[in-house]
């Protein structure tokens, strides 16, 4: 399939459940806007935003089965929490099904769930847009409007706040934390506040 936003939207509307589809459109719009704000490629950002949750709705056994079938590396944490694999599998499908070859777009899709240290601009845009898109509710996310505003002023600060919220949320429950998320948190904590340890 060509990298055509409308054609991809039509395709996604037949694959994703309604709620996930609207989330996807929200991430597309915010990714486009953040790319414009940071003078980056708006089309690439919109496309990566549209495709980021391509594999989000597969059941856990299917995520594992497909990752194994395509020889995608699966860590121990991912094997215990297959939900974490939807970025990696989504990037694989974006390439194979939708013909995306740009390594920054594929990486932004692959790492949108966990984040990682020293993300490039597109990776930060997709990671942030996923968290702040308009369908997300401030009832469940502390300081969401503040983070939304911050994203358009200082994206590194926004990434840090999202990672901080995410770790606090995960630590308060039973879900396991991917080590990459902790590494990303430590990186951005140091970046926005040099000298802290
Ligand atoms: Fe996701
Ligand atoms: Fe998402």
PDB file of C-alpha atoms and ligand atoms in Angstrom:
ATOM      1  CA  UNK A   1       0.000   0.000   0.000  1.00  0.00           C
ATOM      2  CA  UNK A   2       1.219   3.511  -0.846  1.00  0.00           C
ATOM      3  CA  UNK A   3       2.071   5.933   1.953  1.00  0.00           C
ATOM      4  CA  UNK A   4      -1.261   7.634   1.451  1.00  0.00           C
ATOM      5  CA  UNK A   5      -2.845   8.967   4.638  1.00  0.00           C
ATOM      6  CA  UNK A   6      -6.437   8.555   3.490  1.00  0.00           C
ATOM      7  CA  UNK A   7      -5.967   5.026   2.151  1.00  0.00           C
ATOM      8  CA  UNK A   8      -4.205   4.002   5.367  1.00  0.00           C
ATOM      9  CA  UNK A   9      -6.996   5.522   7.459  1.00  0.00           C
ATOM     10  CA  UNK A  10      -9.572   3.552   5.515  1.00  0.00           C
ATOM     11  CA  UNK A  11      -7.577   0.373   5.997  1.00  0.00           C
ATOM     12  CA  UNK A  12      -7.097   0.991   9.727  1.00  0.00           C
ATOM     13  CA  UNK A  13     -10.812   1.686  10.184  1.00  0.00           C
ATOM     14  CA  UNK A  14     -11.477  -1.903   9.103  1.00  0.00           C
ATOM     15  CA  UNK A  15      -8.753  -3.407  11.328  1.00  0.00           C
ATOM     16  CA  UNK A  16      -8.964  -1.490  14.600  1.00  0.00           C
ATOM     17  CA  UNK A  17     -11.887  -1.374  17.047  1.00  0.00           C
ATOM     18  CA  UNK A  18     -13.653   2.015  17.002  1.00  0.00           C
ATOM     19  CA  UNK A  19     -12.109   3.372  20.197  1.00  0.00           C
ATOM     20  CA  UNK A  20      -8.586   2.427  19.101  1.00  0.00           C
ATOM     21  CA  UNK A  21      -9.220   3.926  15.673  1.00  0.00           C
ATOM     22  CA  UNK A  22     -10.216   7.287  17.181  1.00  0.00           C
ATOM     23  CA  UNK A  23      -7.163   7.169  19.466  1.00  0.00           C
ATOM     24  CA  UNK A  24      -5.064   6.602  16.351  1.00  0.00           C
ATOM     25  CA  UNK A  25      -6.597   9.641  14.620  1.00  0.00           C
ATOM     26  CA  UNK A  26      -5.876  11.682  17.754  1.00  0.00           C
ATOM     27  CA  UNK A  27      -2.233  10.583  17.758  1.00  0.00           C
ATOM     28  CA  UNK A  28      -1.984  11.393  14.048  1.00  0.00           C
ATOM     29  CA  UNK A  29      -3.273  14.942  14.581  1.00  0.00           C
ATOM     30  CA  UNK A  30      -1.060  15.682  17.590  1.00  0.00           C
ATOM     31  CA  UNK A  31       2.006  14.162  15.903  1.00  0.00           C
ATOM     32  CA  UNK A  32       1.398  16.373  12.866  1.00  0.00           C
ATOM     33  CA  UNK A  33       1.076  19.463  15.087  1.00  0.00           C
ATOM     34  CA  UNK A  34       4.174  18.684  17.139  1.00  0.00           C
ATOM     35  CA  UNK A  35       6.183  18.104  13.953  1.00  0.00           C
ATOM     36  CA  UNK A  36       5.031  21.507  12.655  1.00  0.00           C
ATOM     37  CA  UNK A  37       5.954  23.115  15.993  1.00  0.00           C
ATOM     38  CA  UNK A  38       9.447  21.621  15.933  1.00  0.00           C
ATOM     39  CA  UNK A  39       9.913  22.254  12.190  1.00  0.00           C
ATOM     40  CA  UNK A  40      10.120  18.572  11.353  1.00  0.00           C
ATOM     41  CA  UNK A  41       8.508  16.458   8.596  1.00  0.00           C
ATOM     42  CA  UNK A  42       4.752  16.669   9.269  1.00  0.00           C
ATOM     43  CA  UNK A  43       3.792  13.927   6.790  1.00  0.00           C
ATOM     44  CA  UNK A  44       6.177  11.408   8.348  1.00  0.00           C
ATOM     45  CA  UNK A  45       4.943  12.280  11.833  1.00  0.00           C
ATOM     46  CA  UNK A  46       1.276  11.955  10.821  1.00  0.00           C
ATOM     47  CA  UNK A  47       1.932   8.615   9.140  1.00  0.00           C
ATOM     48  CA  UNK A  48       3.899   7.183  12.075  1.00  0.00           C
ATOM     49  CA  UNK A  49       1.165   8.437  14.422  1.00  0.00           C
ATOM     50  CA  UNK A  50      -1.496   6.711  12.357  1.00  0.00           C
ATOM     51  CA  UNK A  51       0.371   3.420  12.324  1.00  0.00           C
ATOM     52  CA  UNK A  52       1.767   3.365  15.871  1.00  0.00           C
ATOM     53  CA  UNK A  53      -0.908   1.038  17.332  1.00  0.00           C
ATOM     54  CA  UNK A  54      -1.297  -1.169  14.293  1.00  0.00           C
ATOM     55  CA  UNK A  55      -0.653  -4.305  16.367  1.00  0.00           C
ATOM     56  CA  UNK A  56      -2.222  -3.066  19.619  1.00  0.00           C
ATOM     57  CA  UNK A  57      -5.335  -5.229  19.497  1.00  0.00           C
ATOM     58  CA  UNK A  58      -3.798  -8.658  19.009  1.00  0.00           C
ATOM     59  CA  UNK A  59      -4.330 -10.984  21.972  1.00  0.00           C
ATOM     60  CA  UNK A  60      -1.165 -11.844  23.929  1.00  0.00           C
ATOM     61  CA  UNK A  61      -0.679 -15.337  22.414  1.00  0.00           C
ATOM     62  CA  UNK A  62      -0.975 -13.870  18.906  1.00  0.00           C
ATOM     63  CA  UNK A  63       1.606 -11.153  19.654  1.00  0.00           C
ATOM     64  CA  UNK A  64       4.067 -13.796  20.822  1.00  0.00           C
ATOM     65  CA  UNK A  65       3.262 -16.134  17.963  1.00  0.00           C
ATOM     66  CA  UNK A  66       3.778 -13.470  15.316  1.00  0.00           C
ATOM     67  CA  UNK A  67       6.983 -12.101  16.874  1.00  0.00           C
ATOM     68  CA  UNK A  68       8.404 -15.622  17.014  1.00  0.00           C
ATOM     69  CA  UNK A  69       7.249 -16.366  13.455  1.00  0.00           C
ATOM     70  CA  UNK A  70       8.955 -13.219  12.118  1.00  0.00           C
ATOM     71  CA  UNK A  71      12.056 -13.815  14.270  1.00  0.00           C
ATOM     72  CA  UNK A  72      11.637 -10.539  16.144  1.00  0.00           C
ATOM     73  CA  UNK A  73      13.696 -10.570  19.363  1.00  0.00           C
ATOM     74  CA  UNK A  74      11.570 -11.078  22.479  1.00  0.00           C
ATOM     75  CA  UNK A  75      13.047 -10.287  25.901  1.00  0.00           C
ATOM     76  CA  UNK A  76      12.096 -12.114  29.095  1.00  0.00           C
ATOM     77  CA  UNK A  77      10.045  -9.109  30.267  1.00  0.00           C
ATOM     78  CA  UNK A  78       8.242  -9.004  26.918  1.00  0.00           C
ATOM     79  CA  UNK A  79       7.547 -12.729  27.020  1.00  0.00           C
ATOM     80  CA  UNK A  80       5.922 -12.288  30.433  1.00  0.00           C
ATOM     81  CA  UNK A  81       4.088  -9.128  29.248  1.00  0.00           C
ATOM     82  CA  UNK A  82       3.333  -9.587  25.527  1.00  0.00           C
ATOM     83  CA  UNK A  83       1.438  -6.286  25.423  1.00  0.00           C
ATOM     84  CA  UNK A  84       4.888  -4.642  25.345  1.00  0.00           C
ATOM     85  CA  UNK A  85       5.492  -6.243  21.943  1.00  0.00           C
ATOM     86  CA  UNK A  86       2.815  -4.328  20.052  1.00  0.00           C
ATOM     87  CA  UNK A  87       5.227  -1.537  19.122  1.00  0.00           C
ATOM     88  CA  UNK A  88       7.837  -3.911  17.764  1.00  0.00           C
ATOM     89  CA  UNK A  89       5.314  -5.999  15.848  1.00  0.00           C
ATOM     90  CA  UNK A  90       3.559  -2.818  14.661  1.00  0.00           C
ATOM     91  CA  UNK A  91       6.842  -1.544  13.191  1.00  0.00           C
ATOM     92  CA  UNK A  92       7.331  -4.873  11.411  1.00  0.00           C
ATOM     93  CA  UNK A  93       3.820  -4.702   9.959  1.00  0.00           C
ATOM     94  CA  UNK A  94       4.182  -1.037   9.003  1.00  0.00           C
ATOM     95  CA  UNK A  95       7.123  -2.116   6.864  1.00  0.00           C
ATOM     96  CA  UNK A  96       5.704  -5.327   5.445  1.00  0.00           C
ATOM     97  CA  UNK A  97       2.056  -4.334   4.969  1.00  0.00           C
ATOM     98  CA  UNK A  98       2.189  -0.560   4.487  1.00  0.00           C
ATOM     99  CA  UNK A  99       5.582  -0.288   2.835  1.00  0.00           C
ATOM    100  CA  UNK A 100       7.152   2.069   5.388  1.00  0.00           C
ATOM    101  CA  UNK A 101      10.926   1.936   5.004  1.00  0.00           C
ATOM    102  CA  UNK A 102      12.043   5.066   6.868  1.00  0.00           C
ATOM    103  CA  UNK A 103      14.064   3.878   9.859  1.00  0.00           C
ATOM    104  CA  UNK A 104      13.026   6.835  12.050  1.00  0.00           C
ATOM    105  CA  UNK A 105       9.338   6.109  11.492  1.00  0.00           C
ATOM    106  CA  UNK A 106       9.794   2.401  12.189  1.00  0.00           C
ATOM    107  CA  UNK A 107      11.784   3.134  15.326  1.00  0.00           C
ATOM    108  CA  UNK A 108       9.181   5.662  16.539  1.00  0.00           C
ATOM    109  CA  UNK A 109       6.489   2.987  16.181  1.00  0.00           C
ATOM    110  CA  UNK A 110       8.651   0.299  17.804  1.00  0.00           C
ATOM    111  CA  UNK A 111       9.498   2.361  20.916  1.00  0.00           C
ATOM    112  CA  UNK A 112       6.274   4.309  21.463  1.00  0.00           C
ATOM    113  CA  UNK A 113       5.235   2.137  24.427  1.00  0.00           C
ATOM    114  CA  UNK A 114       8.441   1.978  26.443  1.00  0.00           C
ATOM    115  CA  UNK A 115      10.337   5.032  25.282  1.00  0.00           C
ATOM    116  CA  UNK A 116      14.124   4.740  25.339  1.00  0.00           C
ATOM    117  CA  UNK A 117      17.115   6.900  26.249  1.00  0.00           C
ATOM    118  CA  UNK A 118      18.131   9.683  23.844  1.00  0.00           C
ATOM    119  CA  UNK A 119      15.171   9.452  21.476  1.00  0.00           C
ATOM    120  CA  UNK A 120      15.312  11.344  18.201  1.00  0.00           C
ATOM    121  CA  UNK A 121      12.698  14.015  17.500  1.00  0.00           C
ATOM    122  CA  UNK A 122      10.220  11.769  15.702  1.00  0.00           C
ATOM    123  CA  UNK A 123      10.484   9.137  18.451  1.00  0.00           C
ATOM    124  CA  UNK A 124       9.760  11.818  21.060  1.00  0.00           C
ATOM    125  CA  UNK A 125       6.860  13.175  19.008  1.00  0.00           C
ATOM    126  CA  UNK A 126       5.093   9.807  18.713  1.00  0.00           C
ATOM    127  CA  UNK A 127       5.827   8.875  22.341  1.00  0.00           C
ATOM    128  CA  UNK A 128       4.372  12.205  23.503  1.00  0.00           C
ATOM    129  CA  UNK A 129       1.414  12.338  21.109  1.00  0.00           C
ATOM    130  CA  UNK A 130       0.351   8.857  22.260  1.00  0.00           C
ATOM    131  CA  UNK A 131       0.048  10.185  25.812  1.00  0.00           C
ATOM    132  CA  UNK A 132      -1.520  13.583  25.241  1.00  0.00           C
ATOM    133  CA  UNK A 133      -3.903  13.074  22.294  1.00  0.00           C
ATOM    134  CA  UNK A 134      -7.361  14.601  22.857  1.00  0.00           C
ATOM    135  CA  UNK A 135      -9.153  11.331  23.641  1.00  0.00           C
ATOM    136  CA  UNK A 136      -6.949  10.736  26.701  1.00  0.00           C
ATOM    137  CA  UNK A 137      -8.755  11.687  29.876  1.00  0.00           C
ATOM    138  CA  UNK A 138      -7.334  13.974  32.526  1.00  0.00           C
ATOM    139  CA  UNK A 139      -9.392  11.979  35.040  1.00  0.00           C
ATOM    140  CA  UNK A 140      -6.857   9.178  34.822  1.00  0.00           C
ATOM    141  CA  UNK A 141      -3.653  11.049  33.989  1.00  0.00           C
ATOM    142  CA  UNK A 142      -2.157  13.492  36.522  1.00  0.00           C
ATOM    143  CA  UNK A 143      -1.358  16.965  35.134  1.00  0.00           C
ATOM    144  CA  UNK A 144      -2.409  16.000  31.620  1.00  0.00           C
ATOM    145  CA  UNK A 145      -3.235  19.532  30.481  1.00  0.00           C
ATOM    146  CA  UNK A 146       0.058  20.822  31.863  1.00  0.00           C
ATOM    147  CA  UNK A 147       1.943  18.101  29.961  1.00  0.00           C
ATOM    148  CA  UNK A 148      -0.060  18.929  26.811  1.00  0.00           C
ATOM    149  CA  UNK A 149       1.066  22.527  27.031  1.00  0.00           C
ATOM    150  CA  UNK A 150       4.638  21.566  27.920  1.00  0.00           C
ATOM    151  CA  UNK A 151       4.857  19.324  24.828  1.00  0.00           C
ATOM    152  CA  UNK A 152       4.604  22.393  22.610  1.00  0.00           C
ATOM    153  CA  UNK A 153       7.152  24.373  24.621  1.00  0.00           C
ATOM    154  CA  UNK A 154       9.823  21.846  25.596  1.00  0.00           C
ATOM    155  CA  UNK A 155       9.347  18.307  24.362  1.00  0.00           C
ATOM    156  CA  UNK A 156      12.163  16.886  26.529  1.00  0.00           C
ATOM    157  CA  UNK A 157      10.383  18.162  29.650  1.00  0.00           C
ATOM    158  CA  UNK A 158       7.149  16.601  28.406  1.00  0.00           C
ATOM    159  CA  UNK A 159       8.865  13.262  27.743  1.00  0.00           C
ATOM    160  CA  UNK A 160      10.335  13.347  31.262  1.00  0.00           C
ATOM    161  CA  UNK A 161       6.939  14.058  32.843  1.00  0.00           C
ATOM    162  CA  UNK A 162       5.301  11.256  30.844  1.00  0.00           C
ATOM    163  CA  UNK A 163       7.998   8.772  31.892  1.00  0.00           C
ATOM    164  CA  UNK A 164       7.688   9.927  35.513  1.00  0.00           C
ATOM    165  CA  UNK A 165       3.895   9.459  35.442  1.00  0.00           C
ATOM    166  CA  UNK A 166       4.215   6.099  33.689  1.00  0.00           C
ATOM    167  CA  UNK A 167       6.706   4.719  36.216  1.00  0.00           C
ATOM    168  CA  UNK A 168       4.605   5.933  39.153  1.00  0.00           C
ATOM    169  CA  UNK A 169       1.526   4.325  37.613  1.00  0.00           C
ATOM    170  CA  UNK A 170       3.293   1.020  36.959  1.00  0.00           C
ATOM    171  CA  UNK A 171       4.948   0.985  40.386  1.00  0.00           C
ATOM    172  CA  UNK A 172       1.561   1.455  42.040  1.00  0.00           C
ATOM    173  CA  UNK A 173       0.151  -1.648  40.348  1.00  0.00           C
ATOM    174  CA  UNK A 174       1.223  -5.156  39.520  1.00  0.00           C
ATOM    175  CA  UNK A 175       2.392  -4.569  35.958  1.00  0.00           C
ATOM    176  CA  UNK A 176       6.036  -5.263  35.246  1.00  0.00           C
ATOM    177  CA  UNK A 177       8.212  -2.365  34.065  1.00  0.00           C
ATOM    178  CA  UNK A 178      10.314  -2.705  30.928  1.00  0.00           C
ATOM    179  CA  UNK A 179      13.940  -1.797  31.812  1.00  0.00           C
ATOM    180  CA  UNK A 180      14.012   0.542  28.793  1.00  0.00           C
ATOM    181  CA  UNK A 181      11.391   2.755  30.430  1.00  0.00           C
ATOM    182  CA  UNK A 182      13.561   3.130  33.538  1.00  0.00           C
ATOM    183  CA  UNK A 183      16.620   3.822  31.394  1.00  0.00           C
ATOM    184  CA  UNK A 184      14.649   6.431  29.447  1.00  0.00           C
ATOM    185  CA  UNK A 185      13.461   8.049  32.698  1.00  0.00           C
ATOM    186  CA  UNK A 186      17.017   8.248  34.066  1.00  0.00           C
ATOM    187  CA  UNK A 187      18.286   9.712  30.783  1.00  0.00           C
ATOM    188  CA  UNK A 188      15.658  12.459  30.602  1.00  0.00           C
ATOM    189  CA  UNK A 189      15.882  13.234  34.316  1.00  0.00           C
ATOM    190  CA  UNK A 190      19.597  13.871  33.848  1.00  0.00           C
ATOM    191  CA  UNK A 191      19.033  15.770  30.591  1.00  0.00           C
ATOM    192  CA  UNK A 192      16.554  18.264  31.980  1.00  0.00           C
ATOM    193  CA  UNK A 193      18.326  18.589  35.312  1.00  0.00           C
ATOM    194  CA  UNK A 194      22.077  18.055  34.758  1.00  0.00           C
ATOM    195  CA  UNK A 195      23.892  17.220  37.954  1.00  0.00           C
ATOM    196  CA  UNK A 196      21.044  15.225  39.469  1.00  0.00           C
ATOM    197  CA  UNK A 197      21.733  11.588  40.113  1.00  0.00           C
TER     198      UNK A 197
HETATM  199 FE1  LIG B   1       0.517   1.566  21.844  1.00  0.00          FE
HETATM  200 FE1  LIG B   2      -1.402   4.377  21.316  1.00  0.00          FE
END
